[in-house]
Short mmCIF file of C-alpha atoms in Angstrom, two decimals:
data_model
loop_
_atom_site.label_atom_id
_atom_site.label_comp_id
_atom_site.label_asym_id
_atom_site.label_seq_id
_atom_site.Cartn_x
_atom_site.Cartn_y
_atom_site.Cartn_z
CA MET I 631 206.31 265.29 90.59
CA GLN I 632 208.40 265.02 87.59
CA ALA I 633 207.81 265.21 83.99
CA ILE I 634 209.48 263.68 80.95
CA ILE I 635 209.25 264.91 77.29
CA LEU I 636 209.88 262.95 74.51
CA THR I 637 211.47 265.10 71.80
CA ALA I 638 214.05 262.85 70.13
CA GLY I 639 212.22 262.08 66.88
CA GLU I 640 212.94 263.90 63.34
CA GLY I 641 209.23 264.24 62.20
CA ALA I 642 209.62 262.93 58.64
CA ARG I 643 206.18 264.23 57.66
CA LEU I 644 207.53 267.76 58.23
CA SER I 645 210.89 267.29 56.86
CA SER I 646 211.06 270.30 54.79
CA TRP I 647 211.03 272.51 58.39
CA THR I 648 213.17 270.08 60.29
CA ALA I 649 216.67 269.96 58.36
CA ASN I 650 218.26 271.56 61.42
CA ARG I 651 216.11 271.06 64.54
CA PRO I 652 213.66 268.29 65.76
CA LYS I 653 210.23 268.67 65.29
CA GLY I 654 209.49 270.21 68.81
CA MET I 655 212.06 273.40 67.75
CA ILE I 656 209.47 274.56 64.96
CA PRO I 657 207.95 277.45 66.01
CA ILE I 658 204.28 278.44 66.43
CA GLY I 659 202.99 281.98 68.17
CA ASN I 660 206.97 282.73 67.75
CA ARG I 661 207.94 280.11 70.33
CA PRO I 662 209.11 276.40 69.89
CA ILE I 663 206.40 274.06 70.20
CA LEU I 664 208.60 272.63 73.35
CA GLU I 665 208.34 276.04 75.27
CA TYR I 666 204.81 275.59 75.56
CA LEU I 667 205.22 272.17 77.04
CA VAL I 668 208.18 273.55 79.31
CA ARG I 669 205.89 276.53 80.37
CA GLY I 670 202.94 274.49 80.92
CA LEU I 671 204.88 271.98 83.14
CA VAL I 672 206.30 275.20 85.21
CA GLY I 673 203.43 276.56 85.65
CA ALA I 674 201.58 273.92 86.84
CA GLY I 675 204.65 273.50 89.75
CA ILE I 676 206.36 271.00 87.89
CA LYS I 677 209.74 272.13 87.56
CA GLU I 678 212.03 268.96 87.22
CA ILE I 679 211.96 267.79 83.85
CA ASN I 680 213.96 264.98 81.95
CA MET I 681 214.22 265.72 78.25
CA VAL I 682 215.12 262.75 75.97
CA VAL I 683 216.38 264.23 72.72
CA GLY I 684 218.08 263.06 70.19
CA TYR I 685 217.63 264.20 66.30
CA GLY I 686 218.79 267.92 66.45
CA LYS I 687 219.39 267.47 70.24
CA ASN I 688 221.88 270.25 70.31
CA THR I 689 219.03 272.85 68.58
CA VAL I 690 217.35 271.71 71.82
CA MET I 691 219.99 271.64 74.53
CA SER I 692 221.17 275.19 73.65
CA TYR I 693 218.06 276.78 73.74
CA PHE I 694 216.92 275.46 77.32
CA GLY I 695 219.71 274.84 78.61
CA ASP I 696 219.68 273.56 82.61
CA GLY I 697 216.08 275.35 82.51
CA ALA I 698 216.94 277.91 84.88
CA ASN I 699 215.78 280.85 82.50
CA PHE I 700 212.19 278.77 82.25
CA GLY I 701 211.94 278.04 86.12
CA ALA I 702 213.19 274.38 85.58
CA ARG I 703 215.56 272.21 86.28
CA ILE I 704 216.37 270.12 82.84
CA ASN I 705 217.90 267.02 82.25
CA TYR I 706 218.74 265.15 79.32
CA SER I 707 218.73 262.00 78.20
CA PHE I 708 219.87 260.70 74.73
CA GLN I 709 217.80 258.33 72.35
CA GLU I 710 220.24 257.93 69.47
CA GLU I 711 217.97 255.68 67.35
CA ARG I 712 214.58 255.63 66.63
CA THR I 713 213.58 252.76 68.98
CA GLY I 714 210.03 253.73 69.35
CA THR I 715 208.34 255.58 72.33
CA LEU I 716 208.43 253.28 74.56
CA ASP I 717 211.83 253.08 74.72
CA ALA I 718 212.38 256.72 74.57
CA MET I 719 210.50 256.54 78.20
CA ARG I 720 212.62 253.85 79.52
CA ILE I 721 215.62 256.22 78.96
CA GLY I 722 213.90 259.37 80.33
CA MET I 723 213.25 257.29 83.55
CA GLU I 724 216.47 257.71 85.34
CA GLY I 725 216.04 259.81 88.02
CA ILE I 726 212.66 259.48 88.35
CA LYS I 727 211.44 259.02 91.85
CA ASP I 728 207.54 258.03 91.57
CA GLU I 729 204.72 260.13 89.81
CA PHE I 730 205.58 261.74 86.60
CA ILE I 731 203.83 263.09 83.55
CA LEU I 732 204.60 261.86 80.35
CA VAL I 733 204.47 264.40 77.58
CA PRO I 734 205.15 263.74 73.61
CA GLY I 735 207.15 266.94 72.33
CA ASP I 736 205.16 267.37 69.04
CA ASN I 737 201.65 268.34 70.66
CA TYR I 738 200.38 271.76 71.53
CA VAL I 739 198.41 271.65 75.00
CA SER I 740 196.76 274.62 77.21
CA LYS I 741 198.71 274.87 80.22
CA ASP I 742 195.65 274.48 82.30
CA SER I 743 196.17 270.50 81.30
CA PHE I 744 199.09 270.02 83.35
CA LEU I 745 197.24 271.47 86.44
CA LYS I 746 194.41 269.17 85.96
CA LEU I 747 196.92 266.01 85.65
CA ARG I 748 198.89 266.79 88.81
CA ASP I 749 195.83 267.43 90.91
CA CYS I 750 194.48 263.76 89.87
CA GLU I 751 194.93 261.48 92.66
CA SER I 752 195.12 258.42 90.16
CA PRO I 753 196.78 257.59 87.18
CA ALA I 754 195.43 259.67 84.35
CA LEU I 755 195.23 259.80 80.48
CA LEU I 756 194.62 263.47 78.88
CA SER I 757 192.27 263.50 76.28
CA GLY I 758 191.62 265.99 73.20
CA LYS I 759 188.82 266.51 70.65
CA ALA I 760 190.72 266.01 67.46
CA ASP I 761 189.42 267.37 64.01
CA ARG I 762 191.17 263.98 62.60
CA TRP I 763 192.34 260.87 63.66
CA SER I 764 195.19 261.40 66.46
CA LYS I 765 197.92 258.61 66.08
CA TRP I 766 197.68 258.09 69.77
CA GLY I 767 194.29 256.67 69.31
CA GLU I 768 190.46 257.23 70.39
CA ILE I 769 189.82 256.61 74.12
CA GLU I 770 186.28 255.17 74.22
CA LEU I 771 184.92 253.71 77.77
CA GLU I 772 183.74 250.02 78.35
CA LYS I 773 181.78 249.44 81.66
CA GLY I 774 183.53 252.63 83.09
CA LYS I 775 186.87 251.63 82.40
CA PRO I 776 189.35 253.56 79.09
CA LYS I 777 190.44 251.82 76.74
CA ILE I 778 192.59 252.53 73.79
CA THR I 779 191.42 251.77 70.12
CA PHE I 780 193.18 252.28 66.27
CA ASP I 781 190.13 250.71 64.93
CA SER I 782 187.98 253.71 63.79
CA PRO I 783 190.57 256.18 61.67
CA GLU I 784 187.47 257.94 60.27
CA ALA I 785 186.09 258.99 63.95
CA TYR I 786 186.63 262.95 63.43
CA GLY I 787 185.65 264.89 66.53
CA ARG I 788 185.68 262.33 68.96
CA ILE I 789 187.81 261.84 71.97
CA HIS I 790 191.43 261.26 71.58
CA PHE I 791 194.32 260.31 73.63
CA THR I 792 196.91 263.01 73.35
CA GLY I 793 199.79 260.78 74.34
CA ILE I 794 200.15 262.82 77.65
CA THR I 795 199.64 260.65 80.64
CA LYS I 796 200.02 260.80 84.31
CA LEU I 797 201.88 257.61 85.63
CA ASN I 798 203.71 255.91 88.64
CA LEU I 799 207.22 254.03 88.13
CA ASP I 800 205.20 250.79 88.55
CA LEU I 801 203.22 251.17 85.79
CA ALA I 802 205.63 252.79 83.86
CA ASN I 803 207.66 249.26 84.22
CA LYS I 804 204.56 247.49 83.32
CA LEU I 805 204.22 249.69 80.04
CA ILE I 806 208.01 248.42 79.17
CA ASP I 807 207.21 244.80 79.89
CA ALA I 808 203.88 244.85 77.87
CA ALA I 809 205.00 244.86 74.22
CA GLY I 810 205.53 246.79 71.36
CA LYS I 811 207.35 250.20 70.37
CA HIS I 812 204.46 252.46 70.98
CA ILE I 813 202.94 253.99 74.56
CA GLY I 814 199.63 253.76 73.02
CA GLU I 815 200.02 250.17 72.19
CA SER I 816 201.33 249.03 75.89
CA LEU I 817 198.43 250.98 77.36
CA GLN I 818 196.38 249.09 75.15
CA VAL I 819 197.11 246.27 77.27
CA ILE I 820 197.25 247.41 80.80
CA LEU I 821 194.20 249.59 80.95
CA LYS I 822 192.52 246.56 81.44
CA ASN I 823 193.52 245.62 84.52
CA HIS I 824 194.91 249.12 86.00
CA ASP I 825 191.98 252.50 86.99
CA PHE I 826 192.92 255.43 84.93
CA GLU I 827 191.38 258.83 84.88
CA VAL I 828 190.55 260.29 81.38
CA LEU I 829 191.03 264.07 81.67
CA GLU I 830 190.06 266.96 79.15
CA ALA I 831 192.41 269.30 77.81
CA SER I 832 190.58 272.76 77.35
CA SER I 833 192.81 272.99 73.91
CA TRP I 834 194.91 270.31 72.49
CA HIS I 835 196.35 270.25 68.69
CA ASN I 836 198.93 267.35 67.74
CA ILE I 837 200.94 268.65 65.12
CA VAL I 838 202.08 265.99 62.30
CA TYR I 839 201.73 267.64 59.05
CA PRO I 840 202.62 270.77 57.94
CA TRP I 841 199.01 272.19 57.44
CA ASP I 842 198.82 271.55 61.51
CA LEU I 843 201.08 274.23 61.90
CA ILE I 844 198.18 276.91 61.26
CA SER I 845 196.03 275.48 63.93
CA GLY I 846 198.76 275.06 66.56
CA ASN I 847 199.53 278.71 65.63
CA ARG I 848 196.05 279.57 66.41
CA MET I 849 195.62 278.36 69.72
CA SER I 850 199.21 279.42 70.57
CA LEU I 851 198.74 282.88 70.35
CA SER I 852 196.13 282.65 73.16
CA ASP I 853 199.21 282.22 75.33
CA ASN I 854 201.15 285.10 73.30
CA LEU I 855 203.84 286.85 75.72
CA LEU I 856 202.79 290.72 75.36
CA TYR I 857 205.75 292.95 74.86
CA ARG I 858 206.33 296.06 73.08
CA SER I 859 209.86 297.03 72.27
CA GLY I 860 210.23 297.91 68.65
CA LYS I 861 209.52 301.36 67.08
CA ILE I 862 206.32 302.20 65.78
CA GLU I 863 205.78 305.27 63.45
CA LYS I 864 202.78 307.45 63.09
CA ASN I 865 199.62 306.67 61.58
CA VAL I 866 199.82 302.65 62.89
CA THR I 867 196.78 301.25 64.17
CA ILE I 868 197.02 298.51 66.41
CA LYS I 869 194.04 296.33 67.97
CA GLY I 870 194.10 293.41 70.13
CA ASP I 871 196.92 291.66 71.48
CA VAL I 872 199.96 292.57 69.61
CA SER I 873 203.58 291.77 70.73
CA ILE I 874 206.47 293.37 68.52
CA GLY I 875 210.11 292.60 69.53
CA LYS I 876 213.02 294.66 70.05
CA GLY I 877 214.76 296.32 66.85
CA THR I 878 211.58 296.16 65.04
CA VAL I 879 209.95 298.85 63.09
CA ILE I 880 206.28 299.28 62.12
CA ARG I 881 205.68 301.60 59.33
CA SER I 882 203.34 304.38 58.96
CA GLY I 883 199.96 303.54 57.72
CA THR I 884 200.31 299.67 58.96
CA TYR I 885 197.07 298.21 60.81
CA LEU I 886 197.63 295.05 62.84
CA THR I 887 195.03 293.22 64.40
CA GLY I 888 196.01 290.70 67.08
CA PRO I 889 196.35 287.91 67.99
CA VAL I 890 199.79 288.75 66.12
CA SER I 891 203.81 288.33 67.72
CA ILE I 892 206.22 289.39 65.75
CA GLY I 893 209.83 288.89 66.30
CA GLU I 894 213.02 290.78 66.54
CA GLY I 895 214.72 293.17 64.01
CA CYS I 896 211.53 293.21 61.69
CA ASP I 897 210.45 295.64 58.91
CA ILE I 898 206.91 295.99 58.46
CA GLY I 899 205.19 297.89 55.92
CA PRO I 900 204.27 300.73 55.06
CA ASN I 901 200.54 300.01 54.39
CA SER I 902 200.67 296.63 55.43
CA VAL I 903 197.52 295.13 56.91
CA ILE I 904 198.89 292.13 59.57
CA GLY I 905 196.36 289.73 61.31
CA PRO I 906 194.99 288.24 63.14
CA SER I 907 196.62 285.12 63.88
CA VAL I 908 200.09 285.98 62.64
CA SER I 909 203.25 285.21 63.77
CA LEU I 910 206.65 286.57 62.22
CA GLY I 911 209.94 285.32 63.44
CA ASP I 912 212.84 287.55 63.67
CA ASN I 913 214.19 289.38 60.99
CA VAL I 914 210.92 289.07 58.98
CA ILE I 915 210.44 291.68 56.16
CA VAL I 916 207.23 292.34 54.75
CA LYS I 917 207.14 295.31 52.27
CA SER I 918 204.19 297.98 51.57
CA PHE I 919 200.95 297.00 50.86
CA THR I 920 200.90 293.50 51.83
CA GLU I 921 198.26 291.12 53.79
CA LEU I 922 198.98 288.85 55.95
CA SER I 923 196.31 286.44 58.11
CA ASP I 924 196.33 283.30 59.75
CA THR I 925 199.99 282.77 58.99
CA VAL I 926 203.33 281.67 60.40
CA VAL I 927 206.17 283.28 58.76
CA MET I 928 209.43 281.79 60.49
CA LYS I 929 212.84 283.72 60.53
CA ASN I 930 214.82 285.65 58.12
CA CYS I 931 212.28 285.45 55.55
CA GLU I 932 211.37 288.68 53.22
CA LEU I 933 207.89 289.22 51.70
CA GLY I 934 207.36 291.26 48.80
CA SER I 935 205.05 294.16 48.10
CA TYR I 936 201.30 293.96 47.26
CA SER I 937 201.22 290.28 48.35
CA SER I 938 198.29 288.72 49.64
CA ILE I 939 199.08 285.47 52.34
CA LYS I 940 196.63 283.86 53.97
CA GLY I 941 196.29 280.46 55.98
CA THR I 942 199.86 279.92 55.34
CA VAL I 943 203.17 278.46 56.51
CA VAL I 944 206.21 280.30 55.38
CA GLY I 945 209.92 278.44 56.68
CA ASP I 946 213.25 280.21 57.60
CA ASN I 947 215.52 281.73 54.91
CA SER I 948 212.53 282.00 52.40
CA SER I 949 211.91 284.94 50.31
CA LEU I 950 208.73 285.66 48.22
CA GLY I 951 208.42 288.33 45.47
CA SER I 952 205.88 290.96 44.94
CA HIS I 953 202.42 290.53 44.12
CA VAL I 954 202.36 286.81 45.28
CA VAL I 955 199.22 285.36 46.09
CA ALA I 956 198.40 282.46 48.62
CA ILE I 957 194.74 282.08 49.46
CA PRO I 958 193.18 279.49 51.58
CA MET I 959 190.85 276.84 49.96
CA THR I 960 189.62 273.41 50.57
CA ARG I 961 190.85 270.25 48.33
CA ASP I 962 192.36 266.91 48.25
CA ILE I 963 196.03 266.93 47.92
CA LEU I 964 199.02 264.44 47.15
CA TYR I 965 201.64 264.37 50.28
CA PHE I 966 204.75 261.68 50.62
CA ASP I 967 202.06 259.54 48.48
CA GLN I 968 198.97 259.49 50.39
CA THR I 969 195.97 261.88 49.75
CA PHE I 970 194.60 263.64 52.44
CA SER I 971 191.35 266.32 52.46
CA VAL I 972 193.24 269.91 53.15
CA SER I 973 190.38 272.20 54.28
CA ASP I 974 190.89 275.97 54.56
CA ARG I 975 194.70 276.53 53.90
CA GLY I 976 196.72 278.50 52.20
CA ALA I 977 200.42 277.25 51.16
CA MET I 978 202.77 275.35 53.11
CA VAL I 979 206.83 276.76 51.92
CA GLY I 980 209.49 275.12 53.19
CA ASP I 981 212.87 276.33 54.67
CA ASP I 982 215.24 278.32 52.00
CA CYS I 983 212.28 278.89 49.22
CA ASN I 984 212.62 281.05 46.68
CA ILE I 985 208.93 282.19 45.34
CA GLY I 986 209.28 284.42 42.41
CA SER I 987 206.91 287.85 41.78
CA ARG I 988 203.01 287.45 40.73
CA ALA I 989 203.24 283.79 41.41
CA ILE I 990 200.19 282.26 42.60
CA LEU I 991 200.13 279.28 45.57
CA GLN I 992 197.38 277.24 45.12
CA GLY I 993 195.27 276.78 48.66
CA GLY I 994 196.84 273.22 49.52
CA SER I 995 200.12 273.76 48.13
CA ILE I 996 203.13 272.15 49.56
CA LEU I 997 206.58 273.39 48.52
CA MET I 998 209.55 271.21 49.84
CA SER I 999 212.86 272.93 51.48
CA LYS I 1000 215.11 275.11 49.18
CA ALA I 1001 212.12 275.14 46.17
CA THR I 1002 212.08 277.85 43.36
CA VAL I 1003 208.82 278.87 41.66
CA GLY I 1004 209.45 281.42 38.77
CA GLU I 1005 207.70 284.69 38.49
CA GLY I 1006 204.15 284.92 37.23
CA GLU I 1007 204.04 280.74 37.79
CA PHE I 1008 200.89 278.74 39.41
CA TYR I 1009 201.95 276.11 41.65
CA ASN I 1010 199.18 273.66 42.83
CA ALA I 1011 201.07 270.99 45.25
CA ASP I 1012 201.00 268.18 42.15
CA PHE I 1013 205.08 268.73 42.04
CA GLN I 1014 207.24 267.61 44.67
CA GLY I 1015 210.97 268.33 43.20
CA ASP I 1016 213.15 271.38 43.97
CA ASN I 1017 212.03 273.77 41.25
CA ILE I 1018 209.45 274.54 38.75
#
């Protein structure tokens, strides 16, 4: 069996983190979203993968190469224009022999899901429980047959389509002929006349908005690759699953509670508290007496001393001064001219941001890339520009 991964899109709603990479290359649990998909497929014995790339394609191709380092053979196809997921699948079908698993590159899904799809004897839709409406639609059963509907956007907690499906060439060509740009739209048409199984992922998260990275990070850390390569000074306490990359220093008095993943070349502490559900990218500095939990910090960042950062995303190359506070809360926010109810989230800080000492980032705050917040300022997400 083969697989097609669709990863040509830019991810406009995550634009503050995708200036130099496609959405699938955003890290959660210290690995790109795409890596979890590739490793999940390979773990299910599916080792021939066609990746459809477009925006940021060089980032993807340089990271995965020919796939040998991941136990796969990866071929690349190119979707240069945004012509929809259906066209992306068509482009990726070159060299597909018969059955294949189709995977959007912006999902986190548990690796056991690919085993279920591989072992299913018929075409199948992978479903998952969503905290909010999924762009792939809801799956309903009508006289024992599944159908996809986009009619109930308030259907939280119900069974949704993940966008991941097992197909054969005949069905794939019928999807292409059915109409529309979106795979979900075409599935609506052909599901009436073809039998599909509905399988459920034990964990799945559709990553569309910045606050989705927090939930995705929590889930991905269940797949934490455990390693301890750095220097751990005396009087450091480590509890649970904690990974530490080479060249990293964990300084005296620091307390780590897993799951935690720390990259290479980091400098943590002294006397800081890290975790649970924290991932720190390469070359991150966390200064003394700082507390982090439920947070994603990407590479080349510096977090000042005496800060409290929870439920937060910090993009590449960002700097936070001392005594910065970002504490989760639940509230409505305005993002790209839409109102969203954001639950239990801290701040979403884009790439290349500069946050001054003693700044307070209200829960749910979103800072676009290259934003600055002055010393002692209060930021509440109503501002969408470059600086305060």
